[in-house]
Short mmCIF file of C-alpha atoms in Angstrom, two decimals:
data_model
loop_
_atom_site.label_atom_id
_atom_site.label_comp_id
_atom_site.label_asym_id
_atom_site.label_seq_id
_atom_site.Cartn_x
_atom_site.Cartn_y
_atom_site.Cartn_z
CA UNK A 1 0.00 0.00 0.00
CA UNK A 2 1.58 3.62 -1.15
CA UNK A 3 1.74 6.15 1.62
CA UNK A 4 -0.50 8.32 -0.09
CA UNK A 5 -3.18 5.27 0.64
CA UNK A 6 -2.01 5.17 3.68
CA UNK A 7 -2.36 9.08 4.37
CA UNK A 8 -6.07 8.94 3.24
CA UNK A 9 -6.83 5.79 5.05
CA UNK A 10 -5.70 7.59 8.30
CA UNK A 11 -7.47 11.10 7.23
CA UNK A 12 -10.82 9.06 6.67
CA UNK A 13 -9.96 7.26 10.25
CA UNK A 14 -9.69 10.99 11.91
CA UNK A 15 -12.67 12.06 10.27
CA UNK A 16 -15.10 9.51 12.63
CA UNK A 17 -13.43 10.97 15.80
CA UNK A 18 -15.77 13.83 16.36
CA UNK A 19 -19.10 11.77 15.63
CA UNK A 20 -17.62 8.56 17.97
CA UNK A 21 -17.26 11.20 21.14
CA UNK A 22 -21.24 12.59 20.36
CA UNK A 23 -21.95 8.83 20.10
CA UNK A 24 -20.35 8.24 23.27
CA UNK A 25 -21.58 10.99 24.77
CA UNK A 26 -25.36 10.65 23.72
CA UNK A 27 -25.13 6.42 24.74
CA UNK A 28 -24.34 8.51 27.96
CA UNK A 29 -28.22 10.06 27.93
CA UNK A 30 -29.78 6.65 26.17
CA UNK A 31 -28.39 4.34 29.28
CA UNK A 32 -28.80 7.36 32.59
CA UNK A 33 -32.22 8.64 31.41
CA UNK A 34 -35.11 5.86 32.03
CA UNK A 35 -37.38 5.69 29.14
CA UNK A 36 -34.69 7.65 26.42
CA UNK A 37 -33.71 4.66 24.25
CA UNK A 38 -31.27 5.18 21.21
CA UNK A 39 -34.17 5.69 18.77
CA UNK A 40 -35.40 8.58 21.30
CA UNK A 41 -31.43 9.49 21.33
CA UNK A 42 -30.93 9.69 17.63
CA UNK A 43 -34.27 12.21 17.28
CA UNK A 44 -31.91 15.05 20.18
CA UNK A 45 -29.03 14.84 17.75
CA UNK A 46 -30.77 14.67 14.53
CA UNK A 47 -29.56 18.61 13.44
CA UNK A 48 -26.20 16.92 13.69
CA UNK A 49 -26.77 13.75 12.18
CA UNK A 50 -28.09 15.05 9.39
CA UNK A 51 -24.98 17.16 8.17
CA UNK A 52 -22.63 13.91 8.78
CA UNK A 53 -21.54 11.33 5.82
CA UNK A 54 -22.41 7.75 6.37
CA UNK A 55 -20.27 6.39 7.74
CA UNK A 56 -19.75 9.40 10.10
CA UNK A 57 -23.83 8.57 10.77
CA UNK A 58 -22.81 4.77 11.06
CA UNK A 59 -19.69 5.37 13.62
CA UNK A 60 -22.03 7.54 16.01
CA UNK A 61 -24.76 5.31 15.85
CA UNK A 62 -22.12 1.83 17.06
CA UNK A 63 -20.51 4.23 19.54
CA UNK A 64 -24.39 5.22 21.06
CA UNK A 65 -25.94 1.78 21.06
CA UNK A 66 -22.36 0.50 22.56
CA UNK A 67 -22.10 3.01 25.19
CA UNK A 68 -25.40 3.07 26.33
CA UNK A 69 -25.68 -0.59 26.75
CA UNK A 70 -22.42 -0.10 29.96
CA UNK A 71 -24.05 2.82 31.03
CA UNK A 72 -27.39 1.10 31.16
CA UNK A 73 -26.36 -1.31 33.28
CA UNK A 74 -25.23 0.72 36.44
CA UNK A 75 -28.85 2.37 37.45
CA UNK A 76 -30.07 -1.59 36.94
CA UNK A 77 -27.65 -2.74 38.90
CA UNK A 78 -27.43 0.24 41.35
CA UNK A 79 -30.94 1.49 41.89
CA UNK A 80 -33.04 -1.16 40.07
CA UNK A 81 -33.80 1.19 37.31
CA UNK A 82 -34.01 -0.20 33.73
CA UNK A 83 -31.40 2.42 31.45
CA UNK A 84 -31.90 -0.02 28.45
CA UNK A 85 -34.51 -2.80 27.96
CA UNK A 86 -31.46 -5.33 28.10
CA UNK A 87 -31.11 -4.15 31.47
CA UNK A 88 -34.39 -6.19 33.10
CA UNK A 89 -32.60 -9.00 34.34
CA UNK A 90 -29.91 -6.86 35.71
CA UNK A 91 -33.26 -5.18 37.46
CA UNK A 92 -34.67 -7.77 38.95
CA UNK A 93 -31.63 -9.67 40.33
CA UNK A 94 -30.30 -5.99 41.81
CA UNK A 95 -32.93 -6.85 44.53
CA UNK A 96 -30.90 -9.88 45.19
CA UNK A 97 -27.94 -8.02 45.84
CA UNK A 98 -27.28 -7.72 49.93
CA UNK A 99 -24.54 -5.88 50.33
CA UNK A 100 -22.05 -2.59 48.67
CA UNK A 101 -19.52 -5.17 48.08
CA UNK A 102 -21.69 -7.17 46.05
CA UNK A 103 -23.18 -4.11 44.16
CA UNK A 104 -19.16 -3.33 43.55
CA UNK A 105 -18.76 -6.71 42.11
CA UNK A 106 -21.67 -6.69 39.45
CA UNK A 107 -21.39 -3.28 38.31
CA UNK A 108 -17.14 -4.29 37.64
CA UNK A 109 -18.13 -7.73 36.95
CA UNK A 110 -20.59 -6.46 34.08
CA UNK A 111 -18.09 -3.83 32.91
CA UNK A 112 -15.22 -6.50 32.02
CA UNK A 113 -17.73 -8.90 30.78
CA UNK A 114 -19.54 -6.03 28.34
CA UNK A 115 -15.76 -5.71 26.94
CA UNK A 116 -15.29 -9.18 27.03
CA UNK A 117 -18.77 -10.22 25.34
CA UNK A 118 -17.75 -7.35 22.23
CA UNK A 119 -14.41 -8.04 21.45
CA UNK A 120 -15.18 -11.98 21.76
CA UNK A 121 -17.65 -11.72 18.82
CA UNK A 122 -15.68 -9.35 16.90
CA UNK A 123 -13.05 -11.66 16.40
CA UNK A 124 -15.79 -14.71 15.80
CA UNK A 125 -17.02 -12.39 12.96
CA UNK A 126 -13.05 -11.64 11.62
CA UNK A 127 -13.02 -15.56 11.40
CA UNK A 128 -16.02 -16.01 10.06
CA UNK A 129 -16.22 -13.30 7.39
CA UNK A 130 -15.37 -14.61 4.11
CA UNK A 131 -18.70 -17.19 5.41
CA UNK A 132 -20.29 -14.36 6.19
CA UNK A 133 -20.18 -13.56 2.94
CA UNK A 134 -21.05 -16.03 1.21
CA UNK A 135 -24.24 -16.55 2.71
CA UNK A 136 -25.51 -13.26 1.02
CA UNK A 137 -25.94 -15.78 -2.29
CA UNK A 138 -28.69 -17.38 -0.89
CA UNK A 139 -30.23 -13.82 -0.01
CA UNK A 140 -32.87 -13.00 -2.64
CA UNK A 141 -36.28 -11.02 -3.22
CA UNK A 142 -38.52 -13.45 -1.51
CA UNK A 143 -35.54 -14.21 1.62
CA UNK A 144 -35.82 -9.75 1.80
CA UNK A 145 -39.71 -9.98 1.78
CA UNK A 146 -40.00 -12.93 4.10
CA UNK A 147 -37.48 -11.27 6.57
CA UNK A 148 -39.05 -7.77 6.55
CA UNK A 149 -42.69 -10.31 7.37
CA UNK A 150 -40.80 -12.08 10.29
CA UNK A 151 -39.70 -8.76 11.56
CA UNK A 152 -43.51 -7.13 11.87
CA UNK A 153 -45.11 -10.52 12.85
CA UNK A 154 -42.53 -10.72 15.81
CA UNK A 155 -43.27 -6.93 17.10
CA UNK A 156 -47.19 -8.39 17.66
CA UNK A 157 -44.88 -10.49 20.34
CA UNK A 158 -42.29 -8.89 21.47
CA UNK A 159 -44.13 -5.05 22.72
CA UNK A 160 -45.85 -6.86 25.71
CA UNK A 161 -46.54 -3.66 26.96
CA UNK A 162 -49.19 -3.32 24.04
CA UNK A 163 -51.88 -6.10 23.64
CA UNK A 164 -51.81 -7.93 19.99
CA UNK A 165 -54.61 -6.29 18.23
CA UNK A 166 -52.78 -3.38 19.72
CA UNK A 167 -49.55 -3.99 17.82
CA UNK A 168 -51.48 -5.16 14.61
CA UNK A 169 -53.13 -2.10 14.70
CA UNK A 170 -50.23 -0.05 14.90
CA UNK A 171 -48.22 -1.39 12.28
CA UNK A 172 -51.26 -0.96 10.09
CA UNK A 173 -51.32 2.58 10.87
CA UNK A 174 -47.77 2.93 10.40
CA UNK A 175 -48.27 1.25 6.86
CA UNK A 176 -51.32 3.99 6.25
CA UNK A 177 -49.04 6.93 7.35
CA UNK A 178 -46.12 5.96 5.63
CA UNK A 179 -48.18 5.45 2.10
CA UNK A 180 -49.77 8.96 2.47
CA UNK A 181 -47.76 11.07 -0.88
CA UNK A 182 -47.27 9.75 -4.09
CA UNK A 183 -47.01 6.04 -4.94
CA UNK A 184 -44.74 5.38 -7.82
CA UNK A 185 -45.31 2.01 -8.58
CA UNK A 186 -49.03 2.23 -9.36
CA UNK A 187 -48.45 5.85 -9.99
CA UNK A 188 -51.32 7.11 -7.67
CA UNK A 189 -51.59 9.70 -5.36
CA UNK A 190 -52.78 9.16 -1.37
CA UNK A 191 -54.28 11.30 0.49
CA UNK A 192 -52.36 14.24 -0.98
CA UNK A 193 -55.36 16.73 -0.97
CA UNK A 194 -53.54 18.16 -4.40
CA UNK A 195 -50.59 19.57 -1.75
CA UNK A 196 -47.42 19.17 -3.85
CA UNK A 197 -46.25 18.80 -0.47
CA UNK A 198 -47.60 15.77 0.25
CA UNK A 199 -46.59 14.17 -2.46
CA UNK A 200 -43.01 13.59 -0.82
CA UNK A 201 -44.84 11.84 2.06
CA UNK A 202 -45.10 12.31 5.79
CA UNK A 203 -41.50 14.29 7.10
CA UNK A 204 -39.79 11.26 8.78
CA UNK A 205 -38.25 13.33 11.56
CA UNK A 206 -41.96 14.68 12.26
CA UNK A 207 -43.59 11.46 12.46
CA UNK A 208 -40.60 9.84 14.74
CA UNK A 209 -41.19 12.86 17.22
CA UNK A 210 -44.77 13.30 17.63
CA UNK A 211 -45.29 9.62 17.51
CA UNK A 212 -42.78 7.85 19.41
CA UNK A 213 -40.73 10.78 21.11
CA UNK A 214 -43.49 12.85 22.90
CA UNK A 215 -45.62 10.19 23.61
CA UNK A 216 -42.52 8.03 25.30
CA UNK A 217 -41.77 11.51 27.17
CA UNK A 218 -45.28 11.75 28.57
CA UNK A 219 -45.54 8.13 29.64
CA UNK A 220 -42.72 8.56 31.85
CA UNK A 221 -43.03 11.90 32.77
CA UNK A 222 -44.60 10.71 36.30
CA UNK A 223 -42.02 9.04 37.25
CA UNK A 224 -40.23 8.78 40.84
CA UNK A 225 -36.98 7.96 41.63
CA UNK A 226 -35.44 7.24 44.71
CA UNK A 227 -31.90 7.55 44.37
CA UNK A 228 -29.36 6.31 47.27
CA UNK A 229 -25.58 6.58 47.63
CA UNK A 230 -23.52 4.25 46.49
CA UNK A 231 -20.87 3.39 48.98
CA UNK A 232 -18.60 0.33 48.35
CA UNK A 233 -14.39 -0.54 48.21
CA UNK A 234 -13.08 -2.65 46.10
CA UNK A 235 -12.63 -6.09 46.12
CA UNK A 236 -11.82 -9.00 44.26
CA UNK A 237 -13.51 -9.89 41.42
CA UNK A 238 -13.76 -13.04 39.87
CA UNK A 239 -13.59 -14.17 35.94
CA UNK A 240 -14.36 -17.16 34.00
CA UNK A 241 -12.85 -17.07 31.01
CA UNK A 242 -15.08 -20.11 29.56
CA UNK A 243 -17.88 -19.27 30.85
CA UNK A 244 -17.73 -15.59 29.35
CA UNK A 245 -16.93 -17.07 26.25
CA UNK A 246 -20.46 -19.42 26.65
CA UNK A 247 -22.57 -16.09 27.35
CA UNK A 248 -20.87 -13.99 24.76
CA UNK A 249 -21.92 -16.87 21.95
CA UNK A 250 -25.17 -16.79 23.43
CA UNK A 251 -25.31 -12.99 23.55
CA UNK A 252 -24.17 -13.17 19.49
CA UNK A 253 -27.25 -15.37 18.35
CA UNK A 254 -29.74 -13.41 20.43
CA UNK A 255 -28.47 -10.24 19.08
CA UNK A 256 -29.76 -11.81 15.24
CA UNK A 257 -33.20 -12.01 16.67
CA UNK A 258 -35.28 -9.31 14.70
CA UNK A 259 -36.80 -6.74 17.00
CA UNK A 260 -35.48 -8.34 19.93
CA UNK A 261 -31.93 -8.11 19.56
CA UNK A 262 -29.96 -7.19 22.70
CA UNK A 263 -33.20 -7.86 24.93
CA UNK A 264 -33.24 -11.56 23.56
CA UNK A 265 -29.32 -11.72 24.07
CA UNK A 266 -29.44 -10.59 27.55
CA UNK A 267 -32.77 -12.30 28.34
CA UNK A 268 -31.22 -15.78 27.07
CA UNK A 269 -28.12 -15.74 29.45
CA UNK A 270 -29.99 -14.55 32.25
CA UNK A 271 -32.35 -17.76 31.89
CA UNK A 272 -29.22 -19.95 31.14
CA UNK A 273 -27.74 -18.89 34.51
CA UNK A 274 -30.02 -19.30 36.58
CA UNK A 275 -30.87 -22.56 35.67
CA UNK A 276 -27.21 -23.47 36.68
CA UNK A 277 -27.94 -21.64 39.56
CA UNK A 278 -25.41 -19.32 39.45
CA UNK A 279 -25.59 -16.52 42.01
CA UNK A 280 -27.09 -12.83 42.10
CA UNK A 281 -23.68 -11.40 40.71
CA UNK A 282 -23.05 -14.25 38.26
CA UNK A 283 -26.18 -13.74 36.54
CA UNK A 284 -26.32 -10.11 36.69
CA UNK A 285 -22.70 -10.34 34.79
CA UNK A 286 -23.91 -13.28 32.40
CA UNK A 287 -27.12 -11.05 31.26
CA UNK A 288 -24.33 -7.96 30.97
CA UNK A 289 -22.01 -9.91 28.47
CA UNK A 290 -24.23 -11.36 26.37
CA UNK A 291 -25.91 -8.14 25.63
CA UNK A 292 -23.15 -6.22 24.74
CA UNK A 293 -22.01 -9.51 22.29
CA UNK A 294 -25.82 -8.97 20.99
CA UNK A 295 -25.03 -5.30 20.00
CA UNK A 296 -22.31 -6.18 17.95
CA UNK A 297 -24.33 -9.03 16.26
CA UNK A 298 -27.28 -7.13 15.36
CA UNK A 299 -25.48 -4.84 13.25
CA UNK A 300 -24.33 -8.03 10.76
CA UNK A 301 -27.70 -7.84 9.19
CA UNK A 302 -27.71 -4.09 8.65
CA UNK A 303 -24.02 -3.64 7.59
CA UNK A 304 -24.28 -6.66 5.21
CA UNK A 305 -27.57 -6.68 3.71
CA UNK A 306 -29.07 -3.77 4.34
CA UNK A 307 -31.66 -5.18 6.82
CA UNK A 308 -32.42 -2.84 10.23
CA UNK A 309 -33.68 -5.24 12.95
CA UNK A 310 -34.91 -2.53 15.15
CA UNK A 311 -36.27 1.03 14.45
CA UNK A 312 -33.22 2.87 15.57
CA UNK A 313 -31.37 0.78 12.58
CA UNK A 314 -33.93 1.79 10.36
CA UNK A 315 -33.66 5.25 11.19
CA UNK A 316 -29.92 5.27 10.53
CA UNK A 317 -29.85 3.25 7.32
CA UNK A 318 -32.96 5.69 5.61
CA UNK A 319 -30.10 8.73 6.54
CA UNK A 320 -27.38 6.73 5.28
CA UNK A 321 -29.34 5.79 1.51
CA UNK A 322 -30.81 9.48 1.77
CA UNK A 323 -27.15 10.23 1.18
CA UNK A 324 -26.48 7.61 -1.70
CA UNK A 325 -24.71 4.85 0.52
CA UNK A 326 -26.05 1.66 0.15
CA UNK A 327 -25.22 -1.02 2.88
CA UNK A 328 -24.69 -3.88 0.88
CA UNK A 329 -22.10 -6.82 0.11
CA UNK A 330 -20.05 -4.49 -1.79
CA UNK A 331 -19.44 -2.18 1.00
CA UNK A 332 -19.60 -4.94 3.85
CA UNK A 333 -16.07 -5.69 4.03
CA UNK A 334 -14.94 -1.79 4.03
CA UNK A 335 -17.85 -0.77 6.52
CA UNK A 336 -16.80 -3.83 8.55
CA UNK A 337 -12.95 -2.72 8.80
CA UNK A 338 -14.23 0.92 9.85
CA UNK A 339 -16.42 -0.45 12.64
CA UNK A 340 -14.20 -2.99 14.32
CA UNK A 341 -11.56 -0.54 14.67
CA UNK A 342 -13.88 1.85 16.14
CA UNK A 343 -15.57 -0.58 18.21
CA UNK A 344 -12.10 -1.71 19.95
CA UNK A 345 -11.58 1.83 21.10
CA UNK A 346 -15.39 2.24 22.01
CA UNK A 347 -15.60 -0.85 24.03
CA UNK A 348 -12.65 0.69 26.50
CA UNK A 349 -13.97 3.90 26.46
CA UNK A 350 -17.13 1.91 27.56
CA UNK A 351 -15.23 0.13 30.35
CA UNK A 352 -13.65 3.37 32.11
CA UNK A 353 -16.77 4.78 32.28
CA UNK A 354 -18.51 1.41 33.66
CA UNK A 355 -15.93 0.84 36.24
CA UNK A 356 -13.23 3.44 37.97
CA UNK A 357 -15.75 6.30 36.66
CA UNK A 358 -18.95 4.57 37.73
CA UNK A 359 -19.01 6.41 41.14
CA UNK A 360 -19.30 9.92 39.19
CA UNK A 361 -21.37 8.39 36.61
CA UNK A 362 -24.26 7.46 39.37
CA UNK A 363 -24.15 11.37 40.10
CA UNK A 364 -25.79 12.04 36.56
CA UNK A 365 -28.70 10.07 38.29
CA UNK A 366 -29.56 12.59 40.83
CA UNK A 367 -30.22 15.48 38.27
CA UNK A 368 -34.24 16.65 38.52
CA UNK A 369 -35.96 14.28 36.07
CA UNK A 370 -38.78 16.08 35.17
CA UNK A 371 -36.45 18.84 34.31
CA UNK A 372 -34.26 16.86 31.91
CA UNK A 373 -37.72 15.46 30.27
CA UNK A 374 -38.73 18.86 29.67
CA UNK A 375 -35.94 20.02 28.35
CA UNK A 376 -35.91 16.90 25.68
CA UNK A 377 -39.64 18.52 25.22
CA UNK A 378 -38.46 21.52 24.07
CA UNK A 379 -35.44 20.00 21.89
CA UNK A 380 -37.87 17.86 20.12
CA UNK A 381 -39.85 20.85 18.70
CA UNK A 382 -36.33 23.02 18.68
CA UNK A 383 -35.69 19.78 15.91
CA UNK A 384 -38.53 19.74 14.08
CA UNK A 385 -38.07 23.78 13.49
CA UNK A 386 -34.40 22.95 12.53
CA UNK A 387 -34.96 20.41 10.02
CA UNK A 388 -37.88 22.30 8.54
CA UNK A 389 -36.02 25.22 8.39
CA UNK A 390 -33.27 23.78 6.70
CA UNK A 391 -36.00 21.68 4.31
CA UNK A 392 -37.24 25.59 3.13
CA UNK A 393 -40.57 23.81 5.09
CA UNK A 394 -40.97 24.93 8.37
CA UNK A 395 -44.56 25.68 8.54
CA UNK A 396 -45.04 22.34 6.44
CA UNK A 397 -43.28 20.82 8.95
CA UNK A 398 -45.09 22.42 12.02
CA UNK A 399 -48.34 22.04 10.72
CA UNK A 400 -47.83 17.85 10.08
CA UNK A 401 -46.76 17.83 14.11
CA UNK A 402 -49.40 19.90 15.15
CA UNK A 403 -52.13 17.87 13.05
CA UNK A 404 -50.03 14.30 14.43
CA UNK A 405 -50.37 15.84 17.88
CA UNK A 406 -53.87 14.56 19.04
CA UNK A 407 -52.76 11.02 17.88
CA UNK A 408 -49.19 11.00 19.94
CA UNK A 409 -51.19 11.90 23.36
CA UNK A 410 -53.87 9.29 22.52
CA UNK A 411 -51.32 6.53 22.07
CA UNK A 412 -48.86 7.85 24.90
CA UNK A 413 -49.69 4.84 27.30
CA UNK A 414 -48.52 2.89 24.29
CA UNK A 415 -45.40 1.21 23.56
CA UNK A 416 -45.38 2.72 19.73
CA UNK A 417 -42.03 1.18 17.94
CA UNK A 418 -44.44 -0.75 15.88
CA UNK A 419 -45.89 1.57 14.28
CA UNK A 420 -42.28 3.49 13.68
CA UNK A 421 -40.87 0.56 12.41
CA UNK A 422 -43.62 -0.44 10.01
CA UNK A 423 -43.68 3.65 8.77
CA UNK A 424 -39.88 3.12 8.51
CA UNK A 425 -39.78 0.10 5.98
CA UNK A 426 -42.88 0.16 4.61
CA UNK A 427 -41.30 1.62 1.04
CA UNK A 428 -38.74 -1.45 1.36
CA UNK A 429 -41.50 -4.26 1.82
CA UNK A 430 -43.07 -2.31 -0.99
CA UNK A 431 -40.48 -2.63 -3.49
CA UNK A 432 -39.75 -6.41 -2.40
CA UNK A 433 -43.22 -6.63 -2.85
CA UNK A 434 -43.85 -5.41 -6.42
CA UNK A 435 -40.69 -7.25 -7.75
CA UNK A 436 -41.97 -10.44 -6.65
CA UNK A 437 -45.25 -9.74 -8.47
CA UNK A 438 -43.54 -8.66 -11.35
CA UNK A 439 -41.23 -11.77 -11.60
CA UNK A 440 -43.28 -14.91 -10.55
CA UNK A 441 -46.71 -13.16 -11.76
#
C-alpha cells in the first residue's frame, strides 16, 4: 500500500473521531435517562446527524448503542432502574444483591464482561467473514420480503406492553401513514389533498417525534426515583474465562433475533444462569455480556444486507441511503474494517466509564428528572423547526406535528415502535413486494 493510501486511510480514520465522542456521549443520555432509548437518542441529535456522511452517521450510531448498553447497566444494577430494555434482568436480580460489596462486584463484573462479550464476537465475525459472505448468495427477493414479514409478525410479540390487536393495529397505521404522498409504482396519489407537499410523504423526523418521542416523554413523565448513595471498596472480582466465552456466543445469536436483539441476548443468558444456579452477581454479569455480544451481532444484518432489525437501525440506514450509501455486500467488508476498529476503542472507552468512573457516573442520576424530560420537550420541537427550516418547510413541517399531535397523546400509554418501524420500511416491503409480483406473476 503507497503512503498516499495510507495518508487517506488515516485522514478518513480521523474524520469519525468527532461523531464517535457525540456517540459516546449521547449512549451517555440513552443508558442514565429511564425511558430515552437510542431511537429517542438519535431524534436530540438529529440537526447533527443530518450534516454527517455515512459512515460518520454509522460510527455515532455503534458508539451510542455501545455506550449506552455499559451505562445502562449501572442504574439496573445500582438502583433497580431499567437504562436499556437489556437491562431487566440486571433489574430484577439488583434486589438480590445484599450488600455494597456485592453491588461493587456486578457493576465491575458487568463492565469486564460487556468488553469481554464485544471483542469476543468481533473476532468470531473476523473468522467467520469470508462465510459471512457467502451466505448473502442465498439472499434474494422473496428471503428480503419474508425477513421484513418475520420482523412485523414478531413486534405483535415482542411489545408486551401493548396487547396484539394493539400492535397489529399499529403497524397498520404505520403502513397507512407511511403510504400517504405519491405512490410510484401504481403511480397514484394518497391522500395528498392536491398539496405538492404531500406528495413527498409524511416528514420522517416529524412522524418519529410526535409519535414515538413525545408520547414516550409523557408516559414517563410521572415518574419517581429514589436515588441512594452508592458506597462500596473494592474487592476481588472473579472471571471465568469459559464461561464468558459461553454467554458472549449466546449474547451473538440473540443479538440476530429481529426486534429483539440485545433484549433476547441478555434475556437468554440470564435464563441460562439461573438454571445453573449461578448466584445474584453471576447472573447479573452473564445477562451484561451477552448483551453487549448482541449489540455487535445485530449490526451483521444491517451492515451486510441492508436489513435494520430494530427502528433505531432503520432510522440510521434511511439517513445513510438518503445520502447515496447503500449497505450492501459491496461495501460490507470496508464498513466492517471501519467499525471494528472503532468498536475496539469504544468498548474501553465503555469500560472506564462502567468501572473506575462509575461512582461519578451514578451522580448524573440525581439530576431533577422532570427537568431533563422537559428540556428533551423543548429540543424535540427546537428539531422539528431545525430540520424544517433547513427543508425551506418549516410551517409544512409544524403544521404535520401539530395535526399528528392529538394522535401522539392518545397513544402515549402505548409502547409505539411498531408503528415506527412499520412507517420506517414500509417503502422497502413495498419494493420487495412489487418485484416479486412482477417476476413470478
Amino acid at each position: 500500500m503507497t503512503p498516499i493510501v495510507h495518508y487517506a486511510t488515516l485522514l478518513k480514520m480521523t474524520e469519525l473521531i468527532n461523531p464517535a465522542i457525540i456517540g459516546v456521549l449521547t449512549g451517555l443520555v440513552s443508558g442514565c435517562i429511564p425511558g430515552i432509548g437510542n431511537f429517542a437518542s438519535l431524534i436530540i441529535i438529529f440537526p447533527y446527524l443530518i450534516n454527517l456522511e455515512p459512515m460518520q452517521i454509522l460510527i455515532l450510531y455503534v458508539a451510542l448503542t455501545t455506550i449506552s448498553q455499559y451505562i445502562g447497566s449501572i442504574p439496573a444494577i445500582t438502583f433497580g432502574i431499567p437504562g436499556e430494555s437489556s437491562s431487566v434482568p440486571a433489574v430484577i436480580e439488583s434486589r438480590n444483591l445484599k450488600t455494597p460489596q456485592q453491588v461493587y462486584q456486578a457493576i465491575v463484573g458487568s463492565a469486564i464482561g460487556s468488553t469481554f462479550g464485544g471483542i469476543v464476537v468481533l473476532g468470531l465475525t473476523w473468522l467467520l467473514l469470508d462465510y459471512l459472505i457467502y451466505t448473502v448468495h442465498f439472499f434474494n427477493t422473496i428471503m428480503q420480503f419474508a425477513l421484513y414479514c418475520i420482523v412485523l409478525v414478531a413486534m405483535v410479540f415482542i411489545f408486551k406492553e401493548n396487547r396484539y390487536w394493539v400492535n397489529i393495529l399499529l403497524i397498520l397505521l404505520g403502513f397507512g401513514l407511511g403510504l400517504i404522498g405519491y405512490e410510484k409504482w401504481s403511480s397514484t396519489k394518497i391522500l395528498t389533498f392536491d398539496s405538492y407537499l404531500l406528495y413527498q410523504g409524511l416528514p420522517l423526523i416529524v412522524v418519529v417525534i410526535v409519535l414515538l418521542g413525545i408520547p414516550e416523554i409523557l408516559k414517563n413523565y410521572s415518574t419517581k426515583l429514589n436515588y441512594k448513595n452508592l458506597d462500596y471498596t473494592p474487592s476481588k472480582i472473579n472471571f471465568n474465562f469459559l464461561t464468558s466465552s459461553w454467554y458472549s456466543l449466546v449474547g451473538f445469536v440473540g443479538g440476530l433475533a429481529p426486534g429483539l436483539t440485545t433484549t433476547m441476548s441478555s434475556q437468554l443468558a440470564w435464563v441460562d444462569a439461573k438454571k445453573r444456579n449461578k448466584p445474584p452477581v453471576e447472573r447479573i454479569v452473564a445477562s451484561e455480556t451477552a448483551n453487549n455480544a448482541g449489540a455487535f451481532s445485530q449490526l451483521l444484518p444491517l451492515l451486510l444486507l441492508g436489513i435494520p432489525l430494530v427502528g433505531s437501525e432503520a432510522l440510521v440506514l434511511g439517513l445513510m441511503e438518503g445520502k447515496g450509501f447503500r449497505l450492501d455486500t459491496t461495501t460490507f467488508r470496508g464498513s466492517f474494517i471501519i467499525v471494528s476498529v472503532a468498536l475496539v476503542f469504544i468498548n474501553m472507552i465503555g469500560l472506564c466509564l462502567a468501572w473506575p468512573l462509575a461512582k461519578h457516573i451514578i451522580k448524573l442520576f440525581q439530576l431533577n428528572l422532570k427537568l431533563m424530560y422537559t428540556i428533551i420537550l423543548i429540543g424535540f420541537i427546537a428539531v422539528i423547526g431545525w430540520v424544517g427550516f433547513l427543508s425551506y418547510q418549516t410551517m409544512y413541517f409544524i403544521l404535520v406535528a401539530v395535526c399528528l399531535l392529538p394522535l401522539g397523546y392518545m397513544l402515549r400509554k402505548l409502547d409505539t415502535m411498531p408503528l415506527i418501524f412499520a412507517f420506517l420500511v414500509h417503502d422497502r416491503m413495498i419494493d420487495a413486494g412489487n418485484r416479486l409480483i412482477s417476476l413470478y406473476w
